Every structure is written in C-alpha cells, then in structure tokens.
Amino acid sequence: MDNKQIESERTNASGGDSLGRKNVRFFSHSTQLFKHHIPTEFILLGLIESIALMVSFYIGVELRLGDLLYSDNYLATYSHSSIVFSLVMIISLIAFGAYQRQSRKSPTILAVRIAGSFALGLVILSATYYVAPMFFLGRGALALAVLVGFVNIMGIRLIFAKITQTYDLRQRVLVLGAGNTAGLVKKEMEAGNLDGLNIITCMPMPDDLGDSRGISMANTPGALVKFVAEKNIDVIVLAMDDRRKGLPTHELLDCKMGGVLVVDLLTFFERYTNKVRLDIMQPSWLFLSEGFMVNNFRNTWKRLFDIACVLLLTPFVTPLIVLSTLAILIESRGRGHVFYSQRRVGENGREFSIYKFRSMVVDAERDGVARWADKGDSRITRVGAVLRKFRFDEIPQLYNILKGDMSFVGPRPERPEFVERLSVVIPYYNERHRVKPGLSGWAQINYSYGASHEDGLEKLQYDLYYVKNYSILLDVLVLLQTIEVVLLGRGSR
C-alpha cells in the first residue's frame, strides 16, 4: 500500500474534519497564568463566589440595619466595602486550599476549610478596618455577612460538586502506550495525584515492554483520530517505551489540529502533579522546554516584593518575637542564646548564615555530626516544639530576607553537609540553587518535612518545578497556602 492510499484511508476513517467539529468542553481545560496551570473550573468558581460574597455582604448589612435596600445610594455607599469583603474572603479561601482538587473530596473537609478561611478572613478584615477605617463595618452587620457568605459558598460548592459528579467535568486523557512507561501514570493514579483527570485508557503501542494486549489500534490508519473523536479526548499523553517505533505522526497532528492537547509524559506530570519527575527526565528537556528563565527584571521585582513583605509583616510579628524570646529565656533560666545561626547553601552555591530562634538544647550537635531533626527528637525543648509546630522559629529569617541572602519564596536552604551528600546521590540537585532560597517554598506546601535522601529527591522535584516556572503569581500562591501550613502546623518537626 503506497502513501497516497494510506493517507486516503486515514482521512476516510477519521471522518474528514470530525475533530474540527469536536465538542470542546470548556470546563475540561486549564488556564495558564504566568506559566502556572490552573483548572478553568476553579477560575470560574472563584468569579462566581466573588459575586456571591459581595451579595452576601449587602444581605448582611440589610439584615442588620434594615430598610436600606430601597435607598437611592445603597449600592454606592457600600460598594468599596463589599469589594474589600469579597477580596479578603477569596484570598482566605485560597489560603486554606479551597481551590484545590482535594478540597472537594468530602463535604465535611470542605466545610472545615471554608469555616477556617472565614475565620481567617475576619482577622484580616479587623486589621484592614484598623488601617483603613473608611471600609469599616459594624460587628453585627459583619457577623451576618460572614454567616450568609458561609451559607452561600457552601451552597455553591454543593451544587458545583453535584454538577461535576453528574457531567464529569474532568479532562479526558488517552495514554498512548501500555508498557512500563505508561505504568507510571497508573502509579500516580493509585497515589491519588491525578484525581482531577479521567484516564480513559492506555492504548498499546509497538515494542511496549511488559504489555501483551496485541496489536495497537494506533497502527490502523485513522483509528486513533476516530477513537479520540468518539471518546471526546482532551489530552493525549505520549508514554510509549520506545517512541522511535510506530509513532502515529499524522494521526497525532490531526488530533492536535482538532484542539486536542498532545504532550510527552514528563510535561504531563509537570502540568498535572506540579513537579518535575527526575526518574524519566532527559537532560535535553531542561533546556528545550519553556521556563528556567532568570533575568534582571524578575530579580528586581522579586527583591522589591520581598522588602515590601518584610516591612508589612514587621508590626505583626514583633509581639511574637518578644513572646518567643521571653519563653526561651524562662525555660533556659537565662542560660544559652535566644537565637542561633547555622551555615546554609544559597543562590549559586554561596554559603550564608541563617538565623532562627533556638528550639533545641544547647550543644545539640556536640559530636559535630550534622543530622536532620527526627520525629519526637529529644534535642527539641518544650518551647522549641511549640515554635517549630507553628514555624515561629523561622521568624528571625526576615533579617536574612532583608539582607538579600534569602527570598520569601524559594527552595528551602540546606546545610552544606547535606548538600554535599544529596548532590552525589540525586541528579540535578544543585539546580535548586539557581534562585535564592526561601522562607517558604513550593515543596514545603506540597510535601511534608524531609529527613532522608528519599525525601530530598521528592522535594527536589517540587523545587525544580518552582525554579522552572517561578513568577509573582506562584510566589503569592505559595505565601497564601503557607498560612494554612502555619496555622495547622503541617509538616513540622
């Protein structure tokens, strides 16, 4: 059969422009903002809930004050206050992970997250009213607005959950390959890391290792395009064990031109698990893919952002500094230092001294051997345990940020001894030093405390995602979600 016959059969089998008329499902796609992919469903949900919160604000005012609904300037009088109320509550919802896929697994978990976010919102609003009294709202009206807002948001979320269960708005994914490589997708599914996706099937390909399901349908001209159209596939993942053999190039091009996203396995994992998988990464991917761009403009705005955050937080953390200092002095009866410094590895491998509140006994490493803190570490003092649980021991690092040794967001700086060990056993470990280390980081909000080489590998995958894609949006997301980590004491030791 010559190429013309194959092309003719391929076109006939695919139905000509069948993919061109494919029913594109709006909710099934993600929106890329500053290189970070956000599910479109959550963007739409955020907009709907922003409006609902503004409406809740007006209802609360009306219930408390009454007879304002029919006044001429009712909406104008409270317009700015309602916007501030809505904005603060949306920020609080983001901080408590209410716009993450795991937040919709259980109505109980969802209710707790929303209640916690509204409690945080009340604290932020109180501070806002103190700084900017023009937005002030009485306690009774504010309490009613919060209560109505909670009911409205819960109602919207329950309706949203019902819609997603009924119509399955998840992206529909076809994995091209059914061998060992494609098995990595199955492992991520079993681990719950791909819950936001609907993996339709794994289509076997020639020379897939460990697969015995026979001849691939992708070898039949037009069959792949037809399958994609019939199953309404949104994403095709290339996960063959040997991509050099039997790759249906023309079929994939037809799918791509029809609006289907075609990605390699590493990019797929990066986009949907928010980390860079080192076990399947080719060195060329690092410099051929988008990202890993550092320039003076980004460094400048990041530095200004860090200084502004330090100045903004200083009045709020000053009482914590005083209380922590007194607690350490009382427990140690005035013996030992309140602060301690430790050498860490920073940007471009440069070492610097990091500052913390002392949370361990004096001479915790008297033998001179550097070691990670274990769970229930006997070296940690009673006050130190509290400081570590809520990350108060990290507050002195604001000085490191002001000096320029660190940033608010970035990979956590490690000790030179650990860096030397990990860089030997973990490939690309030193790439995390391309940017300034951070007080918080993408790995910290996505992974628990690391105390082994295996933990170091897992955290590095998140760190590389940040180094590759970092932006002002990603920094803001990390800072907001760090609030939940601090308040709930997640991942501390």
XYZ file of C-alpha atoms in Angstrom:
493
model
C 0.000 0.000 0.000
C 1.539 3.343 -1.026
C 1.486 6.588 0.922
C -1.458 8.039 -1.029
C -3.636 5.023 -0.224
C -2.678 5.173 3.431
C -3.441 8.893 3.541
C -6.806 8.306 1.829
C -7.786 5.562 4.272
C -6.620 7.678 7.190
C -8.770 10.604 6.070
C -11.811 8.436 5.371
C -11.511 6.575 8.649
C -11.186 9.779 10.634
C -14.282 11.217 9.056
C -12.500 14.111 7.378
C -12.968 17.072 9.713
C -14.650 15.135 12.532
C -12.225 16.518 15.086
C -12.831 20.014 13.779
C -16.435 19.683 14.926
C -15.438 18.110 18.214
C -17.497 19.231 21.178
C -14.967 21.211 23.159
C -15.855 21.097 26.853
C -14.986 24.432 28.410
C -14.525 23.159 31.953
C -12.148 20.367 30.959
C -9.187 22.625 30.228
C -6.731 24.554 32.338
C -5.717 28.179 32.063
C -2.043 29.089 32.080
C -1.296 32.151 34.190
C 2.355 33.169 34.362
C 3.356 29.607 33.334
C 1.382 28.021 36.192
C -1.628 25.948 35.084
C -4.866 26.494 36.981
C -8.011 24.428 36.291
C -10.501 26.621 34.427
C -13.306 25.291 36.613
C -11.715 26.897 39.686
C -11.229 30.229 37.925
C -14.923 30.282 37.013
C -15.844 29.121 40.506
C -13.768 31.929 42.018
C -15.533 34.542 39.891
C -18.975 33.195 40.834
C -18.091 33.095 44.520
C -16.655 36.630 44.398
C -20.030 37.891 43.232
C -21.827 35.718 45.798
C -19.703 37.180 48.600
C -20.497 40.738 47.517
C -24.196 39.847 47.539
C -23.744 38.254 50.980
C -22.203 41.476 52.237
C -25.235 43.519 51.166
C -27.630 40.945 52.644
C -25.766 41.113 55.974
C -25.971 44.905 56.016
C -29.668 44.816 55.120
C -30.474 42.259 57.829
C -28.642 44.272 60.465
C -29.582 47.827 59.549
C -32.806 47.279 57.585
C -34.728 49.487 55.126
C -31.573 50.332 53.178
C -32.485 48.285 50.143
C -34.773 50.977 48.791
C -32.489 53.945 49.442
C -31.067 55.709 46.412
C -27.374 55.377 47.251
C -27.458 51.972 48.983
C -25.260 50.146 46.474
C -22.835 53.052 46.020
C -22.409 53.635 49.751
C -21.145 50.113 50.445
C -19.616 49.264 47.059
C -15.981 49.626 48.135
C -16.574 47.819 51.423
C -18.284 44.925 49.646
C -15.348 44.577 47.225
C -12.867 44.519 50.126
C -15.012 41.925 51.930
C -15.201 39.712 48.851
C -11.493 40.053 48.054
C -10.388 39.224 51.604
C -12.633 36.165 51.779
C -11.445 34.869 48.380
C -7.832 35.291 49.488
C -8.645 33.400 52.690
C -10.312 30.610 50.708
C -7.176 30.294 48.570
C -5.004 30.255 51.703
C -6.990 27.318 53.119
C -6.787 25.323 49.886
C -10.452 25.682 48.970
C -9.496 25.949 45.298
C -7.577 22.681 45.202
C -8.999 19.459 43.857
C -8.644 17.582 47.154
C -10.918 20.160 48.804
C -13.966 18.631 47.117
C -13.384 15.041 48.202
C -15.536 15.353 51.318
C -18.292 17.833 52.268
C -17.002 17.741 55.850
C -13.446 18.655 54.837
C -14.831 21.337 52.562
C -16.948 22.817 55.371
C -13.940 22.872 57.713
C -11.785 24.583 55.080
C -14.435 27.215 54.363
C -15.094 27.822 58.082
C -11.357 28.183 58.713
C -10.969 30.546 55.782
C -13.837 32.745 57.000
C -12.294 32.865 60.482
C -9.016 33.969 58.915
C -10.937 36.478 56.809
C -12.435 38.021 59.940
C -8.958 38.547 61.384
C -7.720 40.139 58.157
C -10.813 42.350 57.908
C -10.336 43.526 61.506
C -6.779 44.558 60.666
C -7.978 46.179 57.449
C -10.632 48.217 59.259
C -7.992 49.391 61.730
C -5.603 50.508 58.955
C -8.318 51.763 56.586
C -11.381 52.815 58.666
C -13.232 54.013 55.572
C -14.108 50.346 54.894
C -15.343 49.768 58.448
C -18.473 47.722 59.054
C -20.153 47.191 62.421
C -19.676 43.884 64.212
C -23.311 42.847 63.882
C -23.518 43.517 60.145
C -20.120 41.880 59.580
C -21.110 38.770 61.533
C -24.307 38.438 59.493
C -22.398 38.985 56.225
C -19.943 36.234 57.174
C -22.753 33.859 58.149
C -24.674 34.490 54.918
C -21.431 34.211 52.966
C -20.651 30.827 54.520
C -24.114 29.508 53.647
C -23.874 30.837 50.082
C -20.390 29.442 49.467
C -21.332 26.031 50.867
C -24.450 26.030 48.673
C -22.431 26.924 45.585
C -19.875 24.221 46.373
C -22.527 21.537 46.861
C -24.180 22.492 43.572
C -20.767 22.517 41.889
C -19.984 19.056 43.302
C -23.325 17.747 42.024
C -22.648 19.150 38.547
C -19.149 17.648 38.415
C -20.457 14.254 39.532
C -23.313 14.312 37.031
C -21.437 15.553 33.980
C -17.852 14.556 34.901
C -16.056 17.788 34.004
C -12.628 16.214 34.390
C -10.233 16.278 31.449
C -10.438 13.065 29.440
C -6.984 11.598 28.870
C -5.723 8.971 26.437
C -2.350 7.451 27.291
C -0.524 6.358 24.143
C 1.375 3.352 25.417
C 0.615 0.466 27.757
C 4.025 -0.763 28.849
C 6.362 0.043 31.712
C 6.484 3.767 30.959
C 2.702 4.072 30.868
C 2.635 2.184 34.165
C 3.980 5.340 35.828
C 0.637 7.007 35.076
C -1.169 4.151 36.800
C 1.032 4.535 39.890
C 0.246 8.257 40.088
C -3.463 7.447 39.757
C -3.276 4.928 42.602
C -1.474 7.513 44.730
C -4.366 9.952 44.139
C -2.201 12.507 42.341
C -4.347 12.509 39.188
C -7.814 12.679 40.741
C -8.674 15.717 38.635
C -8.317 13.697 35.419
C -10.327 10.965 33.752
C -7.833 8.483 32.280
C -9.925 6.796 29.562
C -7.471 4.064 28.571
C -3.868 3.174 27.828
C -3.544 2.336 24.134
C -0.819 -0.296 23.486
C 1.972 0.580 21.058
C 4.622 -1.467 19.209
C 7.507 -2.643 21.402
C 5.817 -1.682 24.670
C 7.603 -3.648 27.381
C 5.539 -5.735 29.735
C 2.347 -5.455 27.661
C 0.666 -8.380 25.921
C -2.573 -6.919 24.602
C -1.714 -7.444 20.959
C -1.575 -5.039 18.034
C -2.110 -1.371 18.712
C -5.189 0.271 17.274
C -2.916 3.251 16.553
C -1.323 1.209 13.745
C -4.602 1.215 11.816
C -4.860 4.342 9.622
C -7.498 6.711 11.006
C -8.354 4.589 14.044
C -6.663 6.880 16.553
C -8.421 10.001 15.250
C -11.751 8.197 15.252
C -11.233 6.928 18.808
C -10.281 10.401 20.053
C -13.380 11.921 18.438
C -15.749 9.229 19.748
C -14.387 9.356 23.311
C -14.140 13.167 23.338
C -10.495 13.034 24.391
C -8.946 16.279 25.656
C -5.334 15.197 26.212
C -3.087 12.589 24.554
C -0.034 11.562 26.572
C 2.934 10.025 24.758
C 4.045 7.253 27.125
C 5.497 4.609 24.790
C 8.500 2.583 25.911
C 10.150 3.242 22.529
C 8.938 6.400 20.800
C 11.138 5.736 17.775
C 8.943 2.884 16.563
C 5.388 3.154 15.304
C 4.659 6.742 16.370
C 1.441 7.730 14.519
C 2.732 11.154 13.492
C -0.039 12.075 11.051
C -2.742 10.891 13.433
C -1.332 12.971 16.275
C -1.111 16.030 14.043
C -4.789 15.590 13.102
C -5.684 15.391 16.792
C -3.617 18.449 17.666
C -5.159 20.475 14.843
C -8.575 19.396 16.132
C -7.970 21.001 19.527
C -6.557 18.042 21.441
C -3.541 18.673 23.654
C -0.627 16.334 22.838
C 2.135 16.178 25.471
C 5.049 13.962 26.409
C 4.929 12.121 29.722
C 7.291 14.437 31.579
C 5.349 17.562 30.589
C 2.125 15.763 31.530
C 3.404 15.063 35.044
C 4.744 18.608 35.378
C 1.398 20.136 34.442
C -0.890 17.903 36.487
C 1.243 16.981 39.522
C 3.158 20.293 39.730
C 6.575 18.688 39.955
C 9.392 17.670 37.604
C 9.857 13.888 37.533
C 13.570 13.092 37.663
C 13.228 9.353 37.004
C 12.075 9.890 33.397
C 13.739 13.207 32.591
C 16.102 13.550 29.660
C 18.790 16.264 30.027
C 17.634 17.915 26.781
C 14.182 18.527 28.287
C 15.685 21.020 30.738
C 16.843 23.445 28.083
C 14.319 22.678 25.320
C 11.164 23.160 27.403
C 9.782 26.529 28.449
C 10.976 28.010 31.706
C 14.237 28.251 33.643
C 14.400 31.906 32.616
C 16.117 34.283 35.040
C 16.601 37.946 34.162
C 17.234 41.267 35.881
C 13.591 42.344 35.631
C 12.347 39.290 37.542
C 15.121 39.591 40.103
C 14.248 43.261 40.669
C 10.519 42.806 41.206
C 11.151 39.769 43.403
C 13.539 41.795 45.564
C 11.038 44.662 45.861
C 8.303 42.138 46.691
C 10.451 40.640 49.471
C 11.278 44.011 51.042
C 7.623 45.096 50.928
C 6.513 41.857 52.629
C 9.118 42.222 55.401
C 8.042 45.805 56.107
C 4.375 44.794 56.069
C 4.857 41.849 58.441
C 7.195 43.501 60.938
C 4.461 45.179 63.070
C 2.544 41.884 63.271
C 5.481 39.606 64.160
C 7.090 41.965 66.703
C 4.829 40.709 69.550
C 5.656 37.125 68.573
C 9.368 37.931 68.685
C 9.020 39.363 72.206
C 6.939 36.415 73.480
C 9.241 33.817 71.902
C 12.312 35.490 73.381
C 10.770 35.559 76.867
C 9.642 31.924 76.625
C 13.118 30.721 75.622
C 14.797 32.738 78.393
C 12.354 31.486 81.044
C 12.707 27.839 80.017
C 16.512 28.003 79.869
C 16.657 30.170 83.041
C 18.686 32.746 81.198
C 21.326 30.249 80.060
C 22.126 29.831 76.394
C 21.427 32.019 73.422
C 17.927 33.003 72.277
C 18.992 32.964 68.635
C 21.333 30.671 66.798
C 22.922 30.780 63.386
C 23.792 27.986 61.002
C 25.574 27.821 57.673
C 23.326 27.141 54.697
C 23.806 26.983 50.916
C 22.168 29.801 48.982
C 21.912 31.131 45.449
C 24.638 29.875 43.082
C 26.069 27.685 45.866
C 27.128 30.640 48.031
C 27.071 29.887 51.750
C 25.480 32.246 54.279
C 24.405 32.233 57.919
C 20.730 31.611 58.560
C 19.129 32.864 61.794
C 16.486 31.138 63.900
C 15.103 31.084 67.413
C 16.884 28.341 69.339
C 14.485 25.410 69.568
C 16.947 22.710 70.694
C 19.023 22.183 73.777
C 22.410 23.888 73.967
C 25.125 21.910 72.116
C 22.523 19.766 70.309
C 25.287 18.572 67.969
C 28.151 18.428 70.422
C 29.653 15.494 68.482
C 29.981 17.734 65.421
C 27.839 15.472 63.201
C 25.102 17.216 61.178
C 21.778 15.378 61.303
C 18.155 16.004 60.384
C 15.576 16.513 63.125
C 13.620 13.299 63.704
C 10.008 12.984 64.765
C 9.920 13.372 68.542
C 13.588 14.451 68.567
C 14.796 14.509 72.191
C 17.019 17.525 71.447
C 13.986 19.774 70.948
C 12.907 21.755 74.005
C 9.280 22.166 75.098
C 9.215 25.786 73.958
C 11.082 24.765 70.819
C 8.404 22.192 69.969
C 5.742 24.922 70.016
C 7.916 27.286 67.995
C 8.580 24.596 65.403
C 4.961 23.497 65.192
C 3.798 26.958 64.165
C 7.070 27.866 62.389
C 7.719 30.768 64.800
C 11.360 29.665 64.999
C 11.719 30.861 61.377
C 10.744 34.490 62.135
C 14.361 35.744 62.504
C 14.901 34.805 58.856
C 13.099 38.013 57.970
C 16.508 39.546 58.663
C 18.056 37.169 56.091
C 15.442 38.295 53.571
C 16.117 41.953 54.285
C 19.871 41.330 53.836
C 19.241 39.672 50.472
C 20.518 36.204 51.406
C 17.023 34.755 51.068
C 13.664 35.431 49.472
C 10.187 34.913 50.888
C 9.572 32.093 48.416
C 12.131 29.642 47.068
C 13.689 26.241 47.790
C 14.476 25.855 51.482
C 18.229 26.282 52.083
C 20.044 23.139 53.219
C 23.209 22.743 55.258
C 26.445 22.290 53.259
C 26.906 18.799 54.724
C 23.503 17.675 53.444
C 24.004 19.359 50.073
C 27.277 17.515 49.603
C 25.623 14.167 50.309
C 22.452 14.756 48.303
C 24.205 16.191 45.246
C 26.142 12.909 44.926
C 23.111 10.590 45.002
C 20.431 12.835 43.416
C 20.934 14.091 39.853
C 20.421 17.810 39.199
C 20.278 18.536 42.926
C 22.390 21.677 42.590
C 19.922 23.140 40.065
C 17.774 24.196 43.027
C 20.461 26.774 43.819
C 19.745 28.720 40.624
C 17.462 31.026 42.640
C 17.534 32.436 46.150
C 16.396 30.068 48.896
C 13.106 30.916 50.554
C 11.415 31.182 53.918
C 8.682 29.048 52.369
C 8.582 27.146 49.106
C 6.594 25.085 46.653
C 7.987 21.886 48.190
C 7.027 22.984 51.714
C 3.335 23.385 50.889
C 3.171 20.212 48.777
C 5.343 17.835 50.782
C 5.964 17.132 54.451
C 9.209 17.625 56.350
C 12.140 15.920 54.603
C 14.549 13.854 56.709
C 16.092 11.363 54.259
C 17.589 11.051 50.797
C 14.211 9.827 49.503
C 12.518 12.918 50.928
C 15.258 15.043 49.409
C 14.532 13.556 45.976
C 10.793 14.155 46.279
C 11.259 17.747 47.465
C 13.760 18.424 44.674
C 11.086 17.562 42.095
C 8.862 20.286 43.524
C 11.803 22.691 43.821
C 12.677 22.198 40.154
C 9.065 22.949 39.225
C 9.370 26.242 41.091
C 12.765 27.127 39.583
C 11.367 26.376 36.127
C 8.077 28.246 36.486
C 8.514 30.832 39.208
C 6.552 34.062 38.873
C 4.798 36.633 41.047
C 1.589 34.576 40.859
C 3.325 31.414 42.048
C 5.011 33.334 44.870
C 1.659 34.735 46.006
C 0.054 31.262 45.881
C 2.872 29.809 47.975
C 2.609 32.582 50.566
C -1.159 32.245 50.826
C -1.051 28.467 51.216
C 1.772 28.796 53.737
C -0.825 30.365 56.047
C -2.650 27.015 56.211
C 0.649 25.188 56.856
C 1.475 27.552 59.739
C -1.981 27.608 61.313
C -2.441 23.830 61.135
C 1.185 23.001 61.914
C 1.544 20.683 58.903
C 4.934 19.117 58.207
C 6.713 20.480 61.295
C 9.281 18.637 63.393
